[in-house]
Amino acid sequence: MEHTDILGPLNAAQRAAVASGAPHTLVLAGAGSGKTRVLVHRIAYCLENGLAAPSGILAVTFTNKAAAEMRGRIESLLGRPTSGMWVGTFHNIAHRLLRAHWREAKLPEQFQIMDNDDQHKLVRRIIRGLNLDDAQWQPKESQWFINGRKDEGERPSHIDTAGDPALATMVDIYRAYEETCHRTGLVDFAELLLRAYEIVRDTPGLLRHYQARFQQVLVDEFQDTNAIQYAWLKLVAGERANVFAVGDDDQSIYSWRGARVANMQQFRQDYPRHQIVRLEQNYRSTGSILEAANALIGNNTARLGKKLWTAGERGDLIRLYAAFNDLEEARYCVERLRDWHAQGGRYDDSALLYRTSAQSRVLEDALRQADIPYRVHGGFKFYERAEIRDALAYLRLANHRGDDPAFERVVNTPVRGIGNKTLEDLRQTARLERISLWEAAQRLITNRELSARAAGALGHFLRLIDELAAALEGRALGSVIELVVASSGLVDHYRKEKGERGLDRIENLEELVSAARDFKPSQEDAELPLVSAFLSHAALESGEGQAAAFEDSVQLMTLHSAKGLEFGNVFLVGLEEGLFPHQRSVSDPAQLEEERRLCYVGITRAMRQLTFTYAESRRLHGSDYYPQASRFLREIPAELVQEVRLGGQVSAQRSPVLEDSGGYGLRLGQQVQHRTFGEGVVLHLEGRGAHTRVQVNFAASGMKWLVAAYAGLEIC
């Protein structure tokens, strides 16, 4: 293949990246700028120019889909297979390394990889084997601890407990877990990466071999690398390999998984002889969408900097809809989706993006009522989610003690010390006596056929259900669900599941309370008791399948799930303070910047039409809130936004809620200095002019309300 054929299809910036002659290259690849094309053409360029043999190529990415796409495009471009090259995910490459060098890794030749469920079960057995109460030392929490420490490159011996008894116990669990894995030849996903790093680091011959072999080390989605992944890449590359890293610090949204956006800054220090190439030409979105994205992300300070542009049309203005409440917000989205479809647009080219999975319930209800097919991308429909099914199983059992599936689901969720042997005794008694599991439990306790511990735990569970049943009488449905969620222990159970997922589950439980408060039975269920009607409604909703994969259907997903996708018509819903940016991020400047990056990701999913919505009141956590519009809306230039009303009417002027509140140059999220309290972040503004009040979270003094006119705040 001629060199010009490799570079010919590329734009100027892409050519500069592919043909970079620098010892190392950092490619800042903006959304929709063709990063995969650059990676593929870079590999072809290196092969055709003698910069590497096929066996000298190491290219890593994060998903099997991305790796398969990369291999397919390399083969198509070169006209030959990728055999000899190492192209795959971090985990696949690590697995390949360990299989080839199992002796050096101190593993059996046929070592087995555990999935997350297998790992969870093993951790639970370890905890019980240490005679620890697994209600206090939750297996899920210990699993997160072990994986997180491995991602940081830490073995139990590396962890300083500093006299902390809780941390010391977690380290004991980690140590016992490691001993069991070593004895049985088991490897978890995090261990793949850590062990692959350690064998190269600790085996000089292997290190020399791979440093001599790999002449070109390429990494995709570099902003998502964690500590151990980056350490491994540096080790394998050594002093001689050319490192070609492609990433976008503006799309780093996975810090809760261990991703370190700081690795992009660290690259510049570790490889001083590097070239930075910015891919800023976007082939996805219209000009107005890109201008909005640039303006928004420009408010982040810790970034390498780039500005997206397009040679295409400027396109429509961004629509902004201020709804009275979340129900009206959903109705507006449905109306716009119908218009889009009536004008020839496909439903599956439309996406509803939201910050938290709990927001999907109201949207799902509206789509179902409008008979618009939809799919929840990367997750379950609201009533199919595990935490919702758990809560409803408690309610089902309180409503009808003979519900054996509900009994089985929650008798040990959360863990309350009811083991498999006790459960098998219950099942056997129920089968032999032809009674329900509930009746079997009562009988075994009465006849003292269980150990004291098992009888105590089971008796506590039965009393809990009886108390819930007694509370059904005379309470509003929302209050009943609230009691179920609070009394069951599910909130504390899921709080121990670290990261976004556990917090999302808690918010979903809170949304279930809202669903109960909003519930009105159908005509068919009007004669049923309200609890029974609600349970019937939930069962039918979960039973209604999502649209088939091939069916033209609206896509629903969280903003985290949307990364890497694109749609002609995008809705960002729930742009409100406390929701997006999320309340748990607003007082931390680093987390607030990640929230802004998440919004940037959402905006750049849109190709032609983009709609923002927010609600002036919203039912959250079972209560009504009256939030301010998101600060992110104020960070987008007014000339890019067109306010609309239900029915598609255009508002004549920009809403005052989107103007800078309060005066005095203060904005939400701004860092300020106070002569007494020190540095802080502006969280809320109330009022205007001389009456403006400002809430600031000070690093040293905590939360303070001040009168802006007299506070003497200096903007940092």
XYZ file of C-alpha atoms in Angstrom:
716
model
C 0.000 0.000 0.000
C 1.327 3.473 -0.886
C 1.932 5.831 2.001
C -0.376 8.380 0.370
C -3.184 5.802 0.431
C -2.844 5.562 4.208
C -2.798 9.331 4.743
C -5.035 10.305 1.818
C -8.481 9.847 3.471
C -7.444 11.835 6.574
C -7.849 15.506 7.427
C -4.801 17.640 8.253
C -4.868 17.026 12.028
C -5.452 13.292 11.574
C -2.514 13.114 9.159
C -0.311 14.979 11.624
C -1.181 12.426 14.319
C -0.774 9.346 12.118
C 2.555 10.509 10.637
C 3.941 11.907 13.902
C 7.693 11.423 14.049
C 7.939 12.335 17.728
C 9.216 9.702 20.169
C 5.803 9.815 21.846
C 2.435 11.255 20.831
C -0.577 12.357 22.851
C -3.643 12.738 20.632
C -6.439 14.843 22.140
C -9.366 13.376 20.190
C -12.547 15.400 20.561
C -15.976 13.805 20.371
C -16.792 12.640 16.846
C -13.322 13.518 15.521
C -12.381 10.066 14.174
C -10.095 8.665 16.883
C -10.540 5.025 15.824
C -9.618 5.967 12.271
C -6.441 7.619 13.556
C -5.456 4.570 15.621
C -6.061 2.170 12.742
C -4.201 4.329 10.216
C -1.343 4.846 12.674
C -0.859 1.074 12.913
C -0.958 0.757 9.121
C 1.460 3.669 8.770
C 3.940 2.088 11.194
C 3.821 -1.246 9.368
C 4.140 0.255 5.891
C 7.002 2.555 6.915
C 9.005 -0.098 8.713
C 8.501 1.464 12.140
C 7.343 -1.894 13.476
C 6.766 -5.483 12.417
C 3.283 -6.907 13.090
C 4.691 -8.612 16.209
C 5.949 -5.224 17.400
C 2.440 -3.742 17.670
C 0.658 -3.582 21.040
C -2.722 -1.811 20.871
C -5.042 -1.778 23.892
C -8.533 -0.453 24.481
C -11.339 -0.958 27.000
C -14.159 -2.951 25.435
C -14.336 -6.105 23.359
C -16.493 -4.234 20.863
C -13.850 -1.521 20.380
C -11.086 -4.112 20.075
C -13.049 -6.112 17.471
C -13.765 -2.939 15.498
C -10.087 -1.996 15.569
C -8.972 -5.442 14.354
C -11.601 -5.468 11.601
C -10.628 -2.032 10.314
C -6.906 -2.841 10.385
C -7.523 -5.987 8.318
C -9.716 -4.063 5.887
C -7.144 -1.290 5.471
C -4.129 -3.593 5.101
C -5.870 -6.422 3.299
C -4.331 -8.987 5.642
C -5.098 -10.484 9.063
C -3.871 -8.945 12.318
C -2.119 -12.160 13.413
C 1.151 -11.361 15.130
C -0.158 -8.086 16.542
C -1.412 -7.837 20.103
C -4.704 -5.978 19.733
C -7.273 -6.281 22.529
C -8.657 -5.018 25.803
C -6.451 -4.549 28.863
C -7.987 -7.668 30.399
C -7.577 -9.767 27.252
C -3.940 -8.772 26.835
C -3.250 -9.447 30.526
C -4.923 -12.858 30.231
C -2.807 -13.677 27.177
C 0.334 -12.718 29.073
C -0.535 -14.850 32.097
C -1.430 -17.881 29.961
C 1.926 -17.629 28.212
C 3.886 -17.175 31.444
C 1.884 -19.027 34.065
C 4.972 -20.380 35.797
C 6.493 -16.919 36.292
C 3.075 -15.736 37.497
C 3.031 -18.587 40.059
C -0.280 -19.836 38.666
C -1.407 -23.335 37.671
C -1.386 -23.838 33.912
C -5.175 -24.175 33.856
C -5.982 -21.280 36.181
C -9.625 -20.208 36.187
C -11.045 -16.690 35.867
C -13.866 -15.778 38.237
C -16.670 -13.493 37.112
C -18.116 -10.918 39.528
C -20.745 -13.325 40.896
C -18.173 -16.049 41.566
C -15.934 -13.537 43.289
C -18.800 -12.280 45.450
C -19.656 -15.822 46.579
C -16.028 -16.557 47.422
C -15.676 -13.339 49.437
C -18.832 -14.253 51.354
C -17.371 -17.694 52.191
C -14.128 -16.068 53.316
C -15.984 -13.706 55.660
C -17.919 -16.556 57.217
C -14.741 -18.626 57.476
C -13.190 -15.839 59.534
C -16.213 -16.025 61.885
C -17.232 -12.484 60.950
C -20.854 -11.377 60.816
C -21.584 -10.935 57.119
C -24.383 -8.524 57.991
C -21.711 -6.180 59.379
C -18.916 -7.097 56.951
C -20.868 -7.037 53.716
C -19.368 -9.251 50.968
C -20.126 -6.625 48.333
C -18.253 -3.946 50.277
C -15.269 -6.270 50.793
C -15.309 -7.149 47.095
C -15.136 -3.452 46.190
C -12.310 -2.939 48.680
C -10.251 -5.800 47.245
C -10.752 -4.752 43.610
C -10.090 -1.087 44.375
C -6.826 -1.887 46.146
C -5.719 -4.094 43.269
C -6.502 -1.302 40.794
C -4.120 0.866 42.806
C -1.471 -1.885 42.718
C -1.756 -2.696 46.439
C -1.444 -6.140 48.037
C -2.492 -6.652 51.689
C 1.113 -6.182 52.822
C 1.187 -2.709 51.263
C -1.753 -1.350 53.279
C -0.985 0.608 56.428
C -3.969 0.177 58.759
C -2.676 2.957 61.059
C -4.424 1.437 64.060
C -7.824 1.467 62.345
C -9.582 -1.773 63.452
C -12.168 -1.643 60.628
C -9.447 -1.254 57.992
C -7.419 -4.009 59.672
C -10.400 -6.379 59.370
C -10.809 -5.525 55.686
C -7.127 -6.279 55.142
C -7.579 -9.624 56.966
C -10.429 -10.466 54.563
C -8.261 -9.421 51.590
C -5.352 -11.564 52.853
C -7.532 -14.647 53.424
C -9.130 -14.128 50.003
C -5.705 -13.994 48.342
C -4.595 -17.162 50.118
C -7.701 -19.011 48.927
C -7.275 -17.801 45.337
C -3.620 -18.853 45.358
C -4.445 -22.282 46.759
C -7.272 -22.959 44.288
C -5.823 -21.326 41.163
C -8.531 -18.661 40.844
C -8.033 -15.230 39.304
C -10.482 -12.312 39.356
C -10.604 -9.503 36.762
C -8.579 -7.026 38.831
C -5.992 -9.735 39.529
C -5.438 -10.224 35.795
C -4.140 -6.666 35.497
C -2.153 -6.602 38.735
C -0.518 -10.007 38.173
C 0.356 -9.090 34.562
C 2.074 -5.957 35.856
C 3.916 -7.805 38.624
C 5.341 -10.610 36.475
C 6.806 -8.143 33.977
C 8.138 -5.930 36.783
C 9.625 -8.803 38.787
C 10.996 -10.991 35.969
C 13.915 -9.167 34.312
C 14.080 -11.598 31.394
C 10.407 -11.107 30.543
C 10.708 -7.351 30.906
C 13.642 -7.260 28.466
C 11.780 -9.563 26.046
C 8.619 -7.456 25.823
C 10.433 -4.137 25.838
C 12.480 -5.399 22.883
C 9.436 -6.831 21.128
C 6.930 -3.971 21.274
C 8.171 -1.063 19.182
C 4.791 0.673 18.986
C 2.503 0.845 22.034
C -0.905 2.357 21.274
C -3.693 2.990 23.782
C -7.283 4.033 23.129
C -9.529 5.948 25.594
C -6.414 6.931 27.527
C -8.433 9.186 29.856
C -10.095 6.053 31.304
C -6.899 4.291 32.401
C -6.455 3.579 36.106
C -3.249 3.464 38.145
C -2.241 -0.143 37.412
C -3.089 0.050 33.683
C -0.918 3.116 33.172
C 1.908 1.636 35.265
C 1.821 -1.529 33.112
C 1.864 0.460 29.867
C 4.889 2.485 31.002
C 6.708 -0.671 32.080
C 6.147 -2.554 28.827
C 6.987 0.484 26.685
C 10.267 1.062 28.536
C 12.743 3.540 27.066
C 12.604 2.415 23.440
C 8.978 1.998 22.354
C 6.969 4.761 20.750
C 3.888 5.420 22.916
C 0.853 6.696 21.005
C -1.966 7.596 23.431
C -5.380 8.717 22.206
C -7.888 10.196 24.631
C -10.120 13.091 25.556
C -9.762 14.597 29.003
C -13.101 16.349 28.434
C -14.821 12.952 28.315
C -13.308 11.471 31.474
C -16.424 10.475 33.452
C -15.466 7.277 35.283
C -13.461 8.385 38.340
C -15.787 6.239 40.475
C -14.409 3.195 38.606
C -10.824 4.223 39.321
C -10.179 6.081 36.039
C -7.570 8.824 36.423
C -7.932 11.772 34.094
C -4.661 12.990 35.680
C -2.854 10.282 33.678
C -3.132 12.575 30.651
C -1.228 15.314 32.463
C 1.156 12.701 33.870
C 1.930 11.507 30.325
C 3.454 14.914 29.554
C 5.783 14.615 32.553
C 6.709 10.968 31.995
C 7.415 11.522 28.285
C 8.922 15.006 27.948
C 9.868 14.339 24.297
C 6.238 14.164 23.172
C 4.031 15.855 20.630
C 0.421 16.847 21.304
C -1.969 16.676 18.346
C -5.508 17.997 18.734
C -8.325 16.442 16.698
C -10.914 19.205 16.784
C -12.867 18.759 13.552
C -16.124 17.047 14.445
C -17.977 14.913 11.893
C -21.053 14.285 14.017
C -22.813 17.421 15.266
C -24.036 20.734 13.907
C -22.211 23.986 14.607
C -24.632 25.249 17.243
C -24.350 22.005 19.234
C -20.554 22.178 19.140
C -20.525 25.839 20.174
C -22.661 24.951 23.185
C -20.340 22.073 24.095
C -17.251 24.287 23.802
C -18.790 27.045 25.932
C -19.831 24.610 28.641
C -16.554 22.693 28.944
C -14.579 25.942 28.857
C -15.685 26.438 32.473
C -13.458 23.529 33.552
C -9.996 24.637 34.584
C -8.137 21.304 34.801
C -8.057 20.456 31.086
C -5.536 20.330 28.265
C -7.843 22.348 26.038
C -9.288 22.049 22.553
C -12.194 23.518 20.594
C -14.524 21.422 18.453
C -15.609 22.735 15.046
C -17.392 21.444 11.975
C -17.269 22.180 8.279
C -20.975 21.331 8.168
C -24.056 23.435 8.798
C -24.698 25.467 11.933
C -28.068 23.751 12.305
C -31.048 24.435 14.571
C -30.830 26.253 17.865
C -30.940 24.143 21.019
C -34.453 23.866 22.422
C -34.968 24.607 26.109
C -38.188 23.568 27.838
C -39.068 24.613 31.397
C -41.717 22.186 32.655
C -44.057 22.762 35.581
C -43.135 19.331 36.959
C -41.499 16.056 35.933
C -44.779 14.667 34.535
C -45.137 17.640 32.194
C -41.462 17.292 31.263
C -42.138 13.707 30.157
C -45.260 14.775 28.215
C -43.230 17.397 26.335
C -40.599 14.809 25.385
C -43.334 12.504 24.091
C -44.832 15.334 22.019
C -41.485 16.177 20.456
C -40.795 12.492 19.730
C -44.125 12.203 17.938
C -43.265 15.292 15.847
C -39.854 13.853 15.003
C -41.427 10.557 13.915
C -44.199 12.267 11.931
C -41.550 14.178 9.992
C -39.836 10.953 8.929
C -37.348 10.505 11.772
C -36.861 7.060 13.254
C -37.550 6.522 16.929
C -34.263 4.669 17.344
C -32.425 7.807 16.229
C -33.782 9.548 19.350
C -32.390 9.273 22.873
C -33.605 10.448 26.270
C -30.551 10.953 28.488
C -30.757 11.423 32.261
C -28.320 11.742 35.162
C -29.792 9.019 37.399
C -31.552 5.808 36.451
C -34.453 6.673 38.792
C -35.534 9.364 36.300
C -36.501 6.721 33.767
C -39.726 5.729 35.564
C -41.747 8.845 34.685
C -40.390 8.809 31.132
C -41.224 5.115 30.723
C -44.781 5.736 31.960
C -45.295 8.566 29.467
C -43.903 6.551 26.548
C -46.033 3.539 27.437
C -49.196 5.646 27.661
C -48.369 7.199 24.279
C -47.755 3.716 22.812
C -44.237 4.685 21.725
C -41.836 1.702 21.761
C -38.662 2.170 23.793
C -35.594 0.369 25.106
C -33.635 1.075 28.277
C -30.062 0.911 27.083
C -27.554 -0.908 29.285
C -30.056 -1.579 32.050
C -33.458 -2.848 33.114
C -36.811 -1.154 32.983
C -37.668 0.480 36.287
C -39.826 -2.307 37.749
C -37.346 -4.981 36.599
C -34.435 -3.586 38.613
C -33.167 -5.816 41.412
C -33.598 -3.248 44.178
C -37.199 -2.508 43.100
C -38.027 -6.221 42.974
C -36.482 -6.608 46.444
C -38.627 -3.853 47.946
C -41.772 -5.109 46.236
C -41.067 -8.660 47.448
C -41.214 -7.379 51.040
C -44.540 -5.734 50.250
C -45.846 -8.872 48.513
C -44.969 -11.042 51.481
C -46.551 -8.627 53.951
C -49.647 -8.610 51.768
C -49.736 -12.410 51.341
C -47.623 -14.714 53.534
C -48.050 -17.604 51.103
C -45.942 -15.874 48.414
C -43.017 -18.334 48.355
C -41.009 -16.590 45.577
C -41.152 -13.330 47.555
C -40.095 -15.173 50.716
C -37.117 -16.757 48.938
C -36.061 -13.411 47.474
C -35.878 -11.399 50.690
C -35.483 -13.867 53.566
C -31.726 -13.207 53.461
C -31.650 -9.886 51.587
C -30.018 -7.986 53.190
C -27.882 -10.726 54.714
C -29.222 -11.563 58.173
C -27.427 -14.832 58.949
C -29.907 -17.272 57.401
C -27.701 -19.816 55.663
C -28.265 -22.292 52.848
C -28.805 -25.194 55.252
C -31.621 -23.340 57.028
C -33.220 -22.485 53.693
C -32.985 -26.095 52.537
C -34.631 -27.226 55.814
C -37.436 -24.750 55.133
C -37.909 -25.975 51.558
C -37.918 -29.621 52.612
C -40.448 -29.016 55.394
C -42.669 -27.030 53.024
C -42.532 -29.829 50.428
C -43.206 -32.655 52.871
C -45.972 -30.869 54.763
C -47.382 -29.142 51.641
C -47.317 -25.773 53.345
C -45.845 -22.390 52.470
C -42.279 -21.417 53.372
C -43.715 -18.930 55.858
C -45.634 -21.681 57.644
C -42.574 -23.949 57.486
C -40.486 -21.249 59.178
C -43.047 -20.869 61.960
C -43.173 -24.636 62.460
C -39.388 -25.128 62.619
C -39.014 -22.297 65.114
C -41.872 -23.558 67.300
C -40.537 -27.122 67.275
C -36.997 -25.914 67.997
C -35.597 -27.751 64.984
C -33.124 -24.987 64.124
C -29.931 -23.763 65.742
C -30.360 -20.864 68.155
C -28.660 -18.481 65.717
C -30.756 -19.560 62.713
C -33.978 -19.481 64.745
C -33.155 -16.001 66.038
C -32.411 -14.621 62.584
C -35.483 -16.245 61.034
C -37.716 -15.110 63.895
C -36.517 -11.540 63.474
C -37.415 -11.688 59.769
C -40.926 -13.031 60.480
C -41.549 -10.267 63.039
C -40.394 -7.657 60.524
C -42.903 -8.880 57.937
C -45.690 -8.981 60.554
C -44.914 -5.383 61.522
C -45.043 -4.322 57.875
C -48.360 -6.136 57.441
C -49.822 -4.335 60.455
C -48.685 -1.010 58.965
C -50.619 -1.639 55.729
C -53.833 -0.802 57.519
C -54.760 2.851 57.479
C -51.597 4.189 55.814
C -51.263 5.984 52.488
C -49.580 3.842 49.839
C -46.532 6.115 49.604
C -46.077 5.924 53.353
C -46.306 2.119 53.204
C -43.553 1.889 50.571
C -41.443 4.371 52.513
C -41.764 2.160 55.588
C -40.856 -0.960 53.582
C -37.715 0.699 52.202
C -36.685 2.033 55.617
C -37.477 -1.089 57.688
C -36.108 -3.708 55.297
C -32.511 -2.491 55.575
C -32.209 -2.298 51.781
C -30.888 1.283 51.821
C -27.994 0.407 54.132
C -27.444 -2.786 52.123
C -27.028 -0.923 48.849
C -25.120 1.950 50.416
C -22.277 -0.532 50.936
C -22.121 -1.130 47.189
C -19.486 1.455 46.343
C -19.586 3.842 43.423
C -22.406 5.143 41.249
C -24.241 1.831 41.088
C -25.031 1.600 44.797
C -26.122 5.244 44.925
C -28.323 4.713 41.864
C -30.027 1.777 43.578
C -30.846 3.928 46.610
C -32.267 6.654 44.361
C -34.366 4.028 42.577
C -35.817 2.924 45.931
C -36.643 6.554 46.692
C -38.269 6.835 43.273
C -40.421 3.800 44.126
C -41.839 5.850 47.013
C -42.653 8.627 44.520
C -44.260 6.082 42.189
C -46.481 4.869 45.023
C -47.521 8.418 45.925
C -48.429 9.144 42.291
C -50.218 5.822 41.762
C -53.849 5.742 40.661
C -55.358 2.296 40.028
C -56.775 1.444 36.621
C -60.488 0.802 36.152
C -59.806 -2.935 36.140
C -58.112 -2.732 39.565
C -60.432 -0.160 41.123
C -62.094 -2.745 43.356
C -58.825 -4.118 44.707
C -57.165 -2.903 47.917
C -54.669 -0.196 46.974
C -51.600 -2.280 47.865
C -52.814 -5.197 45.734
C -53.589 -2.847 42.846
C -50.106 -1.343 43.036
C -48.462 -4.764 43.122
C -50.515 -5.821 40.093
C -49.489 -2.632 38.278
C -45.791 -3.236 39.031
C -45.963 -6.881 37.941
C -47.656 -6.005 34.651
C -45.198 -3.195 33.936
C -42.209 -5.459 34.539
C -43.837 -8.152 32.430
C -44.263 -5.827 29.453
C -41.131 -6.477 27.428
C -39.033 -3.726 25.994
C -39.058 -3.211 22.263
C -37.109 -5.890 20.417
C -33.554 -5.045 19.400
C -34.567 -4.733 15.752
C -37.695 -2.657 16.456
C -37.748 1.096 15.815
C -37.753 2.364 19.418
C -36.693 5.371 21.486
C -33.464 4.814 23.432
C -33.433 5.606 27.170
C -30.165 5.681 29.101
C -28.102 7.363 31.757
C -25.503 9.835 30.559
C -22.751 7.432 31.617
C -24.222 4.756 29.332
C -24.407 7.178 26.399
C -20.658 7.641 25.966
C -19.514 6.506 22.532
C -23.022 6.649 20.994
C -24.668 9.177 18.690
C -28.256 10.071 17.787
C -29.967 12.498 15.446
C -32.327 13.745 18.165
C -31.199 13.996 21.802
C -33.003 15.114 24.969
C -31.042 15.981 28.120
C -33.713 15.890 30.815
C -33.641 17.020 34.438
C -31.122 19.873 34.136
C -31.593 21.062 37.709
C -29.307 21.885 40.607
C -28.969 18.869 42.872
C -29.922 16.503 40.081
C -27.500 17.537 37.355
C -25.002 18.497 38.632
C -25.756 15.928 41.283
C -26.041 17.079 44.884
C -23.172 14.865 46.013
C -20.798 16.619 43.589
C -21.568 20.324 43.945
C -19.320 20.990 46.954
C -16.256 19.276 45.459
C -14.602 21.244 42.612
C -13.048 18.095 41.086
C -16.364 16.212 41.122
C -18.197 19.254 39.759
C -15.788 19.329 36.820
C -16.560 15.656 36.170
C -20.298 16.453 36.225
C -19.632 19.148 33.630
C -17.702 16.656 31.512
C -20.692 14.341 31.770
C -22.945 17.114 30.446
C -20.428 17.718 27.647
C -20.623 14.026 26.739
C -24.425 14.280 26.622
C -24.407 17.352 24.385
C -21.949 15.822 21.937
C -24.129 12.715 21.464
C -26.521 14.904 19.410
C -26.066 15.087 15.657
C -28.879 17.399 14.488
C -31.368 18.282 17.223
C -30.734 18.845 20.921
C -33.303 19.613 23.617
C -32.688 20.576 27.255
C -35.470 20.222 29.808
C -35.848 21.002 33.480
C -38.764 20.997 35.901
C -39.762 23.748 38.309
C -40.977 21.064 40.717
C -39.994 17.419 40.868
C -40.976 14.452 43.011
C -37.692 13.112 44.355
C -36.962 10.784 47.262
C -40.704 10.599 47.837
C -41.044 14.384 48.379
C -41.712 17.454 46.236
C -38.711 19.661 45.440
C -38.534 23.073 43.796
C -35.058 23.148 42.297
C -33.167 25.883 40.515
C -32.308 25.376 36.879
C -28.873 23.811 36.426
C -25.828 26.053 36.397
C -24.876 24.265 33.174
C -27.728 26.032 31.381
C -26.289 29.405 32.394
C -22.926 28.413 30.940
C -24.319 28.076 27.421
C -24.553 31.326 25.376
C -28.095 32.697 25.121
C -27.836 33.061 21.331
C -27.582 29.271 20.973
C -30.786 28.554 22.917
C -34.433 28.823 21.885
C -36.980 28.494 24.676
C -40.111 26.569 23.757
C -43.450 25.755 25.325
C -45.690 22.685 25.224
C -47.120 22.564 21.721
C -43.857 23.709 20.163
C -44.388 27.466 20.595
C -41.249 29.572 20.827
C -40.910 31.772 23.905
C -40.194 35.402 23.158
C -37.442 35.853 25.734
C -34.950 33.985 27.819
C -36.237 32.896 31.213
C -34.920 34.957 34.155
C -33.980 31.746 35.979
C -31.240 31.242 33.432
C -29.633 34.611 34.015
C -26.839 35.026 36.548
C -28.638 35.229 39.875
C -27.956 37.833 42.488
C -25.408 40.088 40.840
C -22.032 40.786 42.500
C -20.434 38.638 39.792
C -21.289 35.436 41.639
C -22.255 32.208 39.910
C -23.020 28.701 41.098
C -19.928 26.530 41.348
C -17.605 29.523 41.551
C -14.617 29.369 43.887
C -14.439 32.322 46.277
C -12.279 33.610 49.132
C -13.549 35.032 52.459
C -11.278 36.960 54.845
C -12.357 34.805 57.829
C -13.621 31.506 56.429
C -11.030 31.037 53.683
C -11.676 29.332 50.324
C -15.071 27.926 49.373
C -17.461 27.027 46.568
C -20.758 28.836 45.833
C -23.608 26.332 46.186
C -26.782 28.477 46.097
C -27.890 32.032 45.379
C -31.203 33.517 46.552
C -32.743 36.889 45.790
C -31.389 39.786 43.740
C -29.556 43.047 44.262
C -28.850 44.125 47.835
C -30.964 41.250 49.183
C -28.929 38.500 47.514
C -28.017 35.668 49.896
C -25.249 33.230 48.965
C -24.561 29.774 50.367
C -20.871 28.859 50.335
C -19.240 25.574 51.312
C -15.926 26.583 52.908
C -13.145 23.987 52.990
C -12.218 24.818 56.584
C -15.488 26.128 58.055
C -18.230 24.155 56.331
C -21.520 25.541 54.974
C -22.354 29.245 55.516
C -25.174 31.553 54.362
C -23.960 35.128 53.749
C -25.447 38.376 52.484
C -23.543 39.046 49.275
C -23.536 42.835 49.757
C -21.614 42.589 53.046
C -19.717 39.297 52.745
C -16.691 40.721 50.969
C -16.269 37.584 48.883
C -13.409 37.630 46.399
C -13.656 35.521 43.253
C -10.669 33.178 42.924
